[in-house]
XYZ file of C-alpha atoms in Angstrom:
684
model
C -151.930 58.136 -20.968
C -153.447 61.558 -20.638
C -152.321 64.234 -23.176
C -153.195 65.048 -26.148
C -150.388 67.575 -28.310
C -150.208 70.071 -30.236
C -147.657 72.294 -31.915
C -147.390 74.399 -34.956
C -143.886 76.412 -36.030
C -145.240 79.499 -37.318
C -142.709 82.242 -38.679
C -142.364 84.276 -35.094
C -143.429 82.028 -31.982
C -143.752 78.061 -32.054
C -147.332 77.489 -30.673
C -148.449 74.813 -28.477
C -152.015 73.925 -27.276
C -152.388 70.057 -25.761
C -155.839 68.774 -23.754
C -155.590 66.719 -20.863
C -158.050 64.613 -21.229
C -158.609 63.713 -17.456
C -160.098 67.326 -17.076
C -160.893 67.949 -20.240
C -159.267 71.544 -19.927
C -157.388 73.323 -22.818
C -154.163 75.023 -22.642
C -151.667 76.495 -24.840
C -147.657 77.315 -24.439
C -146.077 79.376 -27.131
C -142.146 80.356 -27.035
C -140.238 82.137 -29.686
C -139.133 80.013 -33.211
C -135.681 78.891 -33.949
C -134.977 79.112 -37.786
C -131.738 78.205 -37.217
C -132.846 74.409 -35.681
C -136.884 74.438 -35.855
C -136.653 71.232 -33.567
C -135.077 73.419 -30.770
C -138.097 75.317 -31.164
C -140.002 72.484 -30.330
C -138.300 71.369 -27.761
C -138.371 74.613 -26.357
C -142.180 74.844 -25.960
C -142.469 71.418 -24.418
C -140.395 72.109 -21.781
C -142.038 75.716 -21.221
C -145.090 73.847 -20.735
C -144.123 71.133 -18.863
C -145.561 67.925 -20.270
C -144.611 64.647 -19.461
C -144.230 63.386 -23.166
C -144.727 59.459 -21.608
C -148.467 60.536 -20.763
C -148.543 61.766 -24.030
C -151.560 60.015 -26.076
C -151.833 62.081 -29.207
C -148.436 64.443 -30.738
C -149.352 66.036 -34.111
C -146.908 68.893 -35.626
C -147.248 71.673 -38.172
C -143.722 72.149 -40.002
C -142.567 74.819 -42.021
C -139.680 72.405 -43.132
C -141.202 71.913 -46.528
C -142.323 75.634 -47.928
C -138.604 76.832 -46.148
C -136.828 74.422 -48.226
C -138.545 75.934 -51.411
C -138.505 79.173 -51.046
C -135.260 79.841 -49.332
C -133.528 77.044 -52.448
C -132.006 75.091 -49.640
C -133.185 71.774 -51.032
C -131.379 68.902 -52.243
C -129.528 68.520 -55.396
C -132.504 66.845 -57.831
C -132.194 65.426 -61.144
C -135.537 64.557 -63.372
C -136.045 61.602 -65.585
C -138.464 61.798 -68.361
C -140.420 60.567 -71.544
C -137.911 61.182 -74.391
C -139.105 64.602 -75.988
C -139.961 66.423 -72.214
C -136.733 66.588 -70.861
C -138.083 70.761 -70.981
C -141.377 70.941 -69.549
C -140.217 72.628 -66.741
C -139.012 75.697 -68.489
C -141.903 75.304 -71.059
C -144.648 75.203 -68.519
C -147.666 77.511 -69.499
C -148.217 79.565 -72.513
C -150.348 82.352 -70.155
C -148.529 84.447 -68.602
C -149.846 86.509 -65.274
C -148.965 89.937 -66.267
C -148.735 89.729 -69.714
C -147.868 94.029 -70.515
C -144.783 93.512 -67.672
C -141.972 93.709 -69.901
C -139.717 92.340 -67.539
C -141.585 89.064 -67.205
C -139.166 86.391 -66.499
C -139.813 82.632 -66.728
C -139.517 80.856 -63.439
C -136.396 78.613 -63.050
C -136.750 75.472 -62.673
C -135.836 73.522 -59.297
C -133.326 71.351 -61.979
C -131.303 72.384 -64.376
C -131.118 71.038 -67.635
C -127.711 69.480 -66.940
C -130.197 67.187 -64.723
C -132.595 66.388 -66.563
C -132.528 62.868 -68.576
C -134.504 61.192 -71.344
C -135.529 57.580 -71.638
C -137.527 56.200 -74.768
C -140.562 54.875 -73.067
C -143.766 55.662 -74.027
C -147.741 54.749 -72.661
C -150.881 56.553 -74.291
C -153.472 58.589 -72.811
C -155.508 55.153 -72.104
C -152.983 53.469 -70.780
C -151.656 51.122 -73.595
C -147.883 50.312 -73.188
C -146.331 51.532 -76.669
C -142.433 51.427 -75.632
C -141.414 49.583 -72.843
C -138.540 51.156 -70.719
C -134.643 50.623 -71.087
C -133.667 49.323 -68.669
C -129.961 49.846 -69.777
C -130.494 53.724 -70.412
C -132.402 54.084 -66.918
C -129.014 52.132 -65.135
C -126.676 54.328 -67.747
C -127.921 57.745 -65.927
C -128.481 56.428 -62.637
C -124.322 56.038 -62.668
C -124.300 59.260 -63.936
C -126.722 60.840 -61.607
C -123.886 59.274 -59.054
C -120.899 60.818 -60.890
C -122.805 64.012 -60.355
C -123.656 63.953 -56.481
C -127.386 64.115 -57.295
C -129.066 63.607 -54.220
C -132.699 63.341 -55.153
C -134.237 62.084 -58.087
C -137.506 62.580 -59.861
C -139.361 60.279 -62.371
C -142.399 61.593 -64.354
C -143.397 59.755 -67.809
C -146.182 60.603 -69.892
C -149.194 59.266 -69.426
C -147.868 57.184 -66.458
C -151.097 58.454 -64.133
C -152.827 55.903 -66.941
C -150.242 52.967 -66.301
C -147.410 53.664 -64.254
C -145.619 50.130 -65.300
C -143.166 51.655 -66.417
C -142.416 54.328 -63.405
C -142.244 51.271 -61.442
C -139.948 49.422 -62.951
C -137.892 53.035 -63.481
C -137.777 53.338 -59.709
C -136.743 49.947 -59.008
C -133.566 50.079 -60.988
C -132.989 52.792 -59.499
C -132.926 51.838 -55.689
C -130.744 49.141 -56.996
C -127.858 51.764 -58.576
C -128.488 54.172 -56.179
C -129.079 53.077 -52.528
C -129.962 55.677 -50.592
C -130.706 58.121 -52.847
C -134.731 59.585 -52.820
C -136.557 58.351 -55.823
C -140.278 60.101 -56.158
C -142.391 58.893 -59.033
C -144.854 60.982 -59.698
C -147.779 58.313 -60.214
C -146.858 57.412 -56.192
C -147.723 61.512 -55.942
C -151.035 62.338 -58.179
C -152.449 59.696 -61.261
C -153.861 62.989 -62.321
C -153.481 64.949 -65.820
C -151.137 67.646 -66.688
C -147.809 66.745 -67.526
C -146.466 69.697 -66.814
C -147.867 70.524 -63.109
C -147.285 66.056 -62.676
C -143.320 67.254 -63.482
C -143.535 69.991 -61.522
C -145.046 68.067 -58.362
C -142.633 65.777 -58.515
C -139.513 67.483 -58.855
C -140.676 69.682 -56.354
C -141.355 66.169 -54.171
C -137.466 65.089 -54.524
C -136.278 68.111 -53.826
C -137.480 68.806 -50.464
C -137.294 64.710 -49.621
C -134.081 64.599 -47.915
C -134.321 67.801 -45.821
C -138.034 66.222 -44.831
C -136.450 63.156 -44.211
C -133.725 64.465 -41.723
C -135.651 67.050 -39.896
C -138.577 63.985 -38.744
C -136.143 61.890 -38.185
C -134.109 64.030 -35.865
C -137.368 65.661 -34.241
C -138.686 62.052 -34.243
C -135.229 60.840 -32.243
C -135.512 63.539 -29.937
C -139.154 63.154 -28.963
C -138.400 60.169 -28.218
C -134.958 60.625 -25.900
C -137.573 62.701 -24.175
C -139.947 59.695 -23.439
C -142.475 60.095 -26.208
C -143.928 57.014 -26.663
C -146.882 57.158 -29.419
C -145.900 57.713 -33.025
C -145.976 61.547 -34.067
C -147.804 63.039 -36.716
C -147.266 65.546 -39.300
C -150.386 67.844 -40.210
C -150.936 67.755 -44.000
C -151.942 70.598 -46.557
C -154.749 68.364 -46.896
C -156.946 69.129 -44.003
C -155.199 65.976 -42.424
C -152.433 64.391 -40.557
C -149.728 61.566 -41.935
C -147.892 59.367 -39.375
C -143.722 60.432 -39.939
C -142.940 57.096 -42.011
C -145.760 58.239 -44.107
C -144.815 61.972 -43.974
C -141.229 61.128 -45.046
C -142.253 59.102 -48.476
C -145.048 62.264 -49.931
C -143.135 65.067 -47.743
C -144.706 67.961 -50.177
C -148.419 67.375 -48.488
C -146.619 69.498 -46.082
C -146.353 72.312 -47.796
C -148.637 73.809 -45.992
C -148.874 72.186 -42.916
C -149.488 75.046 -40.505
C -151.850 77.383 -41.808
C -154.697 74.223 -42.626
C -155.236 73.321 -39.038
C -156.402 76.841 -37.748
C -159.249 76.340 -41.169
C -160.093 73.491 -40.001
C -160.518 74.487 -36.212
C -162.630 76.733 -37.756
C -164.934 74.341 -39.339
C -165.027 72.642 -36.266
C -165.940 76.002 -33.894
C -168.764 76.575 -36.811
C -170.379 72.990 -36.727
C -170.547 73.960 -32.639
C -171.621 77.458 -32.864
C -173.988 76.689 -35.607
C -172.024 78.515 -38.246
C -171.498 77.086 -41.890
C -170.538 79.596 -43.517
C -167.384 81.271 -42.272
C -163.976 83.332 -43.671
C -160.924 81.727 -41.885
C -158.438 84.639 -41.216
C -155.420 83.856 -39.196
C -152.792 86.198 -38.598
C -149.520 86.200 -37.050
C -146.085 87.168 -36.953
C -145.154 87.181 -40.265
C -148.201 86.483 -42.525
C -152.162 86.876 -42.978
C -154.330 83.370 -43.673
C -157.382 83.173 -45.632
C -160.076 80.583 -46.289
C -163.531 79.699 -47.032
C -165.784 77.239 -45.347
C -168.886 76.881 -47.252
C -171.789 74.766 -45.912
C -169.230 73.088 -43.449
C -167.466 71.891 -46.025
C -163.689 72.880 -46.248
C -162.520 73.843 -49.839
C -159.905 71.639 -51.325
C -157.490 72.391 -54.597
C -155.436 70.517 -56.558
C -154.586 73.909 -58.590
C -151.581 75.268 -56.046
C -148.775 77.473 -56.417
C -146.001 78.102 -54.680
C -144.173 81.862 -54.893
C -147.342 82.952 -57.547
C -147.605 86.627 -58.118
C -150.048 88.505 -60.059
C -146.484 89.272 -62.030
C -145.032 86.158 -61.500
C -146.110 82.144 -62.322
C -144.706 80.543 -59.195
C -144.328 76.762 -59.771
C -147.171 74.206 -59.708
C -148.202 71.672 -56.717
C -150.405 69.209 -58.197
C -151.303 67.633 -54.553
C -154.925 68.345 -52.801
C -154.509 71.376 -50.510
C -156.824 73.423 -48.436
C -157.187 76.526 -50.530
C -155.832 79.131 -48.291
C -155.016 82.573 -50.084
C -151.250 83.923 -48.152
C -150.461 87.352 -47.975
C -147.263 88.761 -46.235
C -149.337 90.793 -43.814
C -148.528 89.443 -39.928
C -147.416 91.032 -37.478
C -143.496 90.845 -37.826
C -144.638 92.468 -41.402
C -142.101 95.607 -42.514
C -143.177 98.894 -43.578
C -140.884 100.604 -45.688
C -140.954 103.559 -48.602
C -140.462 102.238 -52.060
C -137.943 103.171 -55.195
C -140.927 106.282 -55.940
C -141.274 107.028 -52.153
C -144.881 105.503 -51.314
C -145.312 103.414 -47.867
C -145.714 99.425 -48.019
C -145.890 96.852 -45.880
C -144.364 92.973 -46.314
C -143.963 90.906 -47.539
C -140.674 90.792 -45.743
C -140.471 90.478 -42.180
C -138.711 90.747 -39.167
C -139.395 87.258 -37.957
C -138.357 85.726 -35.120
C -135.272 86.667 -35.034
C -134.341 89.726 -33.970
C -138.003 90.420 -34.895
C -140.114 93.999 -34.669
C -138.116 96.500 -33.264
C -140.539 97.140 -29.864
C -138.842 93.648 -29.335
C -136.076 95.366 -28.489
C -133.827 91.868 -30.096
C -131.845 94.381 -32.677
C -134.430 94.799 -35.339
C -135.065 98.558 -36.192
C -137.440 97.917 -39.158
C -141.019 99.353 -38.567
C -143.268 96.769 -38.280
C -147.103 95.850 -37.974
C -146.771 95.430 -34.434
C -144.214 98.207 -33.728
C -147.377 100.275 -35.152
C -150.206 99.439 -33.130
C -148.027 99.848 -29.946
C -147.803 103.344 -30.914
C -151.788 103.489 -31.410
C -152.132 102.587 -27.955
C -154.201 98.812 -29.067
C -151.197 96.517 -27.987
C -149.933 97.710 -24.029
C -146.225 96.738 -24.667
C -146.220 95.803 -20.512
C -148.504 93.167 -21.177
C -147.463 91.537 -24.320
C -147.180 87.781 -23.899
C -149.028 87.906 -20.648
C -147.018 90.388 -19.275
C -144.044 87.333 -19.814
C -142.728 89.064 -22.886
C -142.245 93.276 -22.378
C -142.117 95.890 -25.220
C -139.896 98.385 -25.514
C -142.664 101.316 -26.519
C -139.468 104.153 -27.682
C -138.465 101.699 -30.033
C -141.627 101.176 -31.417
C -141.885 105.069 -31.674
C -138.104 104.761 -33.105
C -138.682 102.618 -35.842
C -142.110 104.648 -36.736
C -140.819 107.963 -36.819
C -138.328 107.243 -39.359
C -141.685 106.912 -41.885
C -142.833 109.942 -39.872
C -140.203 111.836 -41.126
C -140.141 110.721 -44.791
C -144.118 111.580 -44.795
C -143.780 114.912 -42.696
C -146.304 112.956 -41.198
C -147.295 113.057 -36.970
C -145.913 109.432 -35.947
C -149.727 108.961 -34.939
C -150.698 109.341 -38.326
C -147.806 107.256 -39.741
C -148.786 104.616 -37.469
C -152.563 104.390 -38.724
C -150.661 104.440 -42.187
C -149.013 100.931 -41.538
C -152.186 99.121 -39.661
C -154.298 100.405 -42.702
C -152.204 99.180 -45.228
C -152.225 95.602 -43.104
C -155.713 96.000 -43.237
C -155.827 96.642 -46.546
C -153.572 93.177 -47.369
C -155.981 90.992 -45.323
C -159.016 92.273 -47.103
C -157.156 91.545 -50.277
C -156.891 87.896 -48.870
C -160.195 87.710 -47.333
C -161.764 89.117 -51.215
C -159.743 86.268 -52.931
C -161.515 83.586 -51.374
C -165.018 84.905 -51.440
C -165.769 87.246 -54.117
C -163.678 86.513 -55.979
C -164.423 82.543 -56.198
C -168.695 83.894 -56.079
C -169.186 84.062 -52.163
C -170.778 87.398 -50.715
C -168.340 87.447 -47.050
C -171.344 89.905 -45.686
C -173.326 86.384 -45.707
C -170.384 84.357 -43.903
C -168.851 84.987 -40.340
C -165.509 85.206 -39.577
C -162.873 83.402 -37.539
C -160.415 85.592 -36.466
C -157.220 83.699 -34.882
C -153.577 83.976 -34.723
C -151.800 86.715 -31.989
C -152.511 89.406 -34.566
C -155.768 88.454 -36.144
C -158.063 89.867 -33.460
C -156.572 93.065 -33.448
C -157.175 93.709 -36.890
C -160.598 92.104 -36.960
C -163.456 94.576 -36.135
C -161.443 96.768 -38.697
C -161.853 94.254 -41.191
C -165.545 93.303 -40.148
C -166.186 97.270 -40.628
C -165.062 97.680 -44.068
C -166.242 94.480 -45.039
C -169.372 94.187 -43.305
C -169.457 91.222 -41.743
C -171.858 90.896 -39.051
C -170.241 88.525 -36.753
C -166.841 88.068 -36.334
C -165.495 85.191 -33.851
C -162.197 85.384 -31.770
C -162.345 81.647 -30.671
C -160.818 80.285 -27.314
C -156.902 80.663 -27.438
C -156.521 82.455 -30.690
C -152.872 83.031 -30.698
C -152.656 79.234 -30.533
C -156.281 78.159 -32.536
C -153.863 76.471 -35.530
C -152.788 74.376 -33.105
C -156.006 73.751 -31.216
C -157.466 73.023 -34.873
C -155.070 69.704 -35.012
C -156.075 68.399 -32.173
C -159.026 67.966 -33.702
C -157.758 66.563 -36.985
C -158.044 62.913 -38.759
C -155.004 60.902 -40.239
C -156.298 61.971 -44.297
C -155.468 60.462 -47.966
C -156.621 61.749 -50.993
C -156.610 60.066 -53.943
C -157.500 61.686 -57.534
C -157.793 59.250 -61.079
C -157.835 60.864 -64.482
C -160.633 58.879 -66.312
C -162.955 60.538 -68.277
C -166.430 58.843 -68.138
C -170.067 59.943 -69.450
C -171.499 61.227 -66.452
C -174.550 59.008 -67.854
C -177.107 56.005 -66.199
C -174.562 53.368 -68.406
C -171.596 54.379 -66.306
C -173.172 53.429 -63.290
C -171.013 50.260 -62.660
C -167.550 51.830 -63.912
C -167.842 54.591 -61.477
C -168.997 52.200 -58.512
C -165.359 50.043 -59.563
C -163.074 53.073 -59.968
C -164.485 54.283 -56.472
C -164.019 50.639 -55.883
C -160.544 49.970 -56.357
C -159.571 53.672 -54.768
C -160.931 52.846 -51.401
C -158.815 50.061 -50.879
C -155.398 51.338 -51.913
C -156.327 54.767 -49.415
C -157.751 51.875 -46.710
C -154.353 49.744 -47.480
C -152.108 52.906 -46.749
C -154.034 54.024 -43.916
C -154.246 50.639 -42.347
C -150.238 51.062 -43.043
C -150.291 53.963 -40.843
C -152.035 52.046 -37.330
C -155.736 52.981 -38.162
C -158.383 50.113 -38.070
C -161.282 49.202 -40.764
C -163.854 51.029 -38.073
C -162.432 54.055 -37.675
C -161.925 54.392 -42.055
C -164.058 56.725 -43.615
C -164.278 57.510 -47.159
C -166.078 60.289 -49.267
C -166.178 60.526 -52.764
C -166.231 63.586 -55.503
C -165.700 63.829 -59.079
C -164.114 66.245 -61.140
C -167.133 66.802 -64.197
C -167.455 69.867 -66.864
C -170.343 69.634 -69.796
C -169.360 68.542 -73.466
C -166.495 70.740 -74.487
C -165.043 72.435 -71.382
C -161.891 72.682 -70.467
C -161.935 73.228 -66.900
C -164.352 71.011 -64.548
C -166.002 71.403 -61.229
C -165.335 69.624 -58.458
C -168.765 67.734 -57.760
C -169.979 65.699 -53.918
C -170.442 61.429 -55.150
C -173.274 59.902 -53.339
C -171.583 56.733 -51.573
C -172.280 53.509 -53.991
C -174.278 54.407 -56.223
C -177.067 52.252 -56.072
C -179.233 53.501 -59.482
C -179.814 56.015 -61.517
C -181.354 58.216 -58.827
C -177.922 58.430 -56.982
C -176.785 59.512 -59.891
C -179.320 62.309 -60.767
C -178.617 63.793 -57.566
C -174.634 64.150 -58.645
C -175.629 65.666 -62.094
C -178.167 68.742 -60.677
C -175.261 69.286 -57.682
C -172.749 69.923 -60.091
C -175.263 71.890 -62.529
C -175.948 73.982 -58.760
C -172.199 74.040 -58.426
C -171.180 75.128 -62.213
C -173.782 78.237 -61.927
C -172.360 78.929 -58.316
C -168.760 79.322 -60.010
C -169.715 80.721 -63.081
C -173.198 82.268 -62.851
C -174.905 79.905 -65.263
C -175.806 76.596 -65.908
C -177.027 74.043 -68.729
C -180.002 71.348 -68.203
C -179.705 68.493 -69.954
C -176.284 69.240 -72.061
C -174.100 66.790 -71.524
C -171.737 66.478 -68.861
C -168.971 64.029 -67.792
C -166.409 63.307 -65.270
C -162.821 63.533 -66.001
C -161.563 63.219 -62.216
C -162.995 60.758 -59.089
C -161.645 61.925 -56.474
C -161.400 60.128 -53.096
C -161.029 61.207 -50.146
C -160.127 58.844 -47.350
C -160.570 59.811 -43.099
C -158.580 57.458 -40.862
C -160.514 59.135 -37.421
C -159.465 60.150 -34.375
C -161.188 61.077 -31.475
C -161.885 64.512 -31.315
C -161.344 66.741 -27.484
C -164.659 68.789 -26.235
C -165.327 72.190 -26.120
C -166.113 72.586 -22.644
C -169.000 75.306 -21.765
C -167.828 77.886 -19.005
C -169.638 78.741 -16.105
C -171.244 81.642 -15.921
C -169.335 84.823 -15.167
C -169.480 87.486 -12.769
C -169.679 91.011 -12.429
C -168.194 92.433 -15.501
C -166.274 95.884 -13.618
C -164.343 92.819 -12.226
C -162.840 92.007 -15.746
C -161.670 95.878 -16.500
C -158.295 97.071 -16.057
C -158.555 100.654 -16.649
C -158.213 103.085 -19.150
C -155.541 103.568 -21.867
C -155.492 105.661 -24.955
C -156.405 104.308 -28.299
C -156.556 105.255 -32.113
C -159.894 103.977 -33.432
C -158.251 105.607 -37.128
C -161.492 107.827 -38.477
C -163.665 107.405 -35.139
C -160.551 109.362 -33.684
C -157.875 108.691 -30.908
C -160.109 107.787 -28.081
C -160.227 106.956 -24.168
C -160.731 103.252 -23.777
C -161.772 100.738 -21.241
C -159.655 98.475 -21.031
C -160.910 94.047 -20.180
C -159.016 91.404 -18.888
C -160.432 88.159 -21.073
C -159.774 85.370 -18.467
C -162.218 87.536 -16.393
C -164.728 87.513 -19.260
C -167.686 85.019 -19.182
C -171.011 83.535 -20.510
C -173.735 86.367 -19.951
C -170.813 89.370 -20.163
C -171.130 92.063 -23.164
C -170.027 95.395 -24.212
C -170.157 98.226 -26.563
C -166.935 99.593 -28.172
C -165.167 101.304 -28.085
C -162.576 98.865 -25.707
C -160.010 96.198 -25.804
C -160.118 92.885 -24.066
C -156.764 91.513 -23.484
C -155.120 88.325 -23.324
C -152.101 85.944 -22.542
C -151.453 86.390 -26.721
C -153.182 88.554 -28.185
C -155.663 91.348 -28.468
C -159.133 91.728 -29.300
C -160.260 95.757 -30.281
C -163.884 96.752 -30.557
C -164.142 99.537 -32.837
C -167.823 102.211 -31.539
C -171.091 100.989 -33.338
C -169.602 97.566 -32.378
C -170.904 94.973 -29.370
C -169.132 92.362 -27.460
C -170.744 89.067 -25.995
C -169.050 86.166 -24.740
C -170.501 83.157 -25.709
C -171.282 79.337 -23.081
C -167.966 78.566 -24.666
C -166.016 81.364 -24.333
C -165.680 82.652 -27.401
C -166.240 86.462 -28.182
C -168.586 87.027 -30.196
C -168.119 90.526 -32.062
C -171.266 92.071 -34.020
C -170.650 94.765 -36.572
C -174.243 96.939 -37.073
C -173.992 97.454 -40.468
C-alpha cells in the first residue's frame, strides 16, 4: 500500500489530492461536481486520476452532504421529545434580534413543526440531581404517534441533560425498542454544555440530516469497496479532525463544514514549515470565499456556529466544535446581478457546477466573477484547467455586456465593477476573522487557495496592507491536501462551574481525566492505538459575574498552584486581547471544560524542489491584463510548472498553472521559495 488519498467536494469541482508514499510526489486532479449524485463526482475524479484503490493506505473525504441537506431543506421528517414546558424552545430562541430596526424581520422557522414536538414530565436540576424520573409509558405512547406520523428521525433534548444524561439515555432505549430503524439523536451524545436553545437546535439538526448522511456514506463506502478500496475511509469533520464513516454516521452534524476546514489545516501546516505562525487563510473556489485566522499556530475552534446567519436573519445555532470559518458567497461562479433599485450585486447565488459560468458554454447565461476575470484578461480562456476545458470568451463578454448596457459603461468597466465587488466581499470575510476579533491583518501572512483565491489575493493584499501572501503548490486543491495532514479528532465539552483557585486543582484534574477516558474509548473504537492518542486541555473561563467566557489553554495534569497560575495569566492576557481590558486578581471561574483528543496519523512531508533554470524558460508571452486603478497593461505571463526556487519577478505579471492563476500587481514582487510556493510581497 502506498497511496494516501483525499477527496473534497466543492460547489463547482470535486478535488482529489494523493501522495505516493514511495516517491513522496503529490499529485492533484479535478472533476466537475455532480449535484444530483455527489458520490458520482468522487468516483469520476478517482477514475480520472487512474488510482489503484487497492494500493491505498489512507482515504479521507470532505463532503457537503450535511450543509446541503440543511440549506436546501432536504432532510428527514423529524420529531422532538423534550421536557414538559419546553416544547416551544425552538420558536422562542433568543430575544436578541440581529437587525433590531428591520420591520420585516421574520424569526427562523423550526426544522420540526409543532405537531411533532412532544413533552414528557421528567426533570433534572442544573447540578444533575434527579427530580422526576422518565415516565416510560409516555415515551412509548409518543413512539406510536411518531410511527403513525411517518417520522424518520427523532431528537431528544431534556433540560439539564448535560449534567445528568440518564433520562435521555433511557428515552433513547425505549424509542429504539419501539421504533427499530428510526434514527435517534440525544443531545447529551453530541454536547454536554449548557444553553438549552442551542442544545435543542443542535440535536434537532443532527436528527434532521442523519438519514441522508447515513445513506450517502453507506452508498459511497459500498462503491469504494467495489472499486477495491481496502482501508477504512474517513470523513473530514468541522472541528479540524477526521472520523471513521461509522462514527460520522452517528453524529453527522459534525460534518457541517466538512470541506472548508481542510484548507485551514493545510495553511496551519504550511505556516509551521515556513516559520509563519500568524496566518489568514483565504479559500475562494467556485461558489464561496472562506476566511479563517490562525494565531500563534493555533486554529480557532468555536461552538458558537450558526448556519444561514446574516445581519438580518438569526440563523440556526449548532453548538458543536467548528473551526472558525467565515463564509461569503464570493467565488468564481458567484453571479453578478442588478437589484430592485438598480445597484450591482455579486453573490451569494452561484452558477455552481451545472450550468456554471457563461464562459463554460454549458448553458449558463448569467454573468459571474469568472466571466469578469476572462474579460479583464486575468484568465486565459484557452488555458483554463491546463487547456483541458477551454472557455468561451465570447459568451463571457455577452454575459458581462448585460451589466455594461444597464449602467451605460464599457465592457471593461463592467467587468472591473464585478471584480471589485467580489474583492469587497472577500475583504469582509477577512475583516470578520481578524479586525472584528481584535487582530490586525497587517501582522499576518495570508495563504490564498482555491481556484479563484490566487486571482484575487494580490488586490486584497494591497487593500488590507498584508505584506506577505503565500500561494501554495496546487492551490486549487489545497483543501484536499490539508485533509492528508488531518488527525482523527474527538472534542468533549462539559459544563461545570468551578472557581479558578488552588483548592479546585483536584476537581479540575478529575474532570479532565474522566473526559480523557471517554475520548480515548471513542478513538480506540475507530482503530486508533493508545500510543497515537494525544490530549489537549482548555477551559472556558470568565471573571465572576460575567456572562461570556474566554477559551483558555490549560496545562496537562495540574501538578500544583504554579500550573493553575499559568492558566490564569493566560486567561487574563486573552481577555485583554478580546475585550481590551483585564482584571488582575479578580475572582475567576471555569464554566466549561474542553478536551481535544487527537488520534495522530502519519503526515506527508513537503519536499524541497530542485533549483530552477533560467526565468525566460518559464515565460508564455504577453497579453493585455486589467489591473484596476493601475490600468490595462501589457503583461508578462509565466508557466508555474517551469518556475522554481531562485526565481523572482516584479509585477505586473500573471502566473498560470493547471487549475488557477496568480495575478501580481504593479509594485508587488513574487519569489519562489524552496518548496515551490509563490511568495507575493506588497510594498506597504
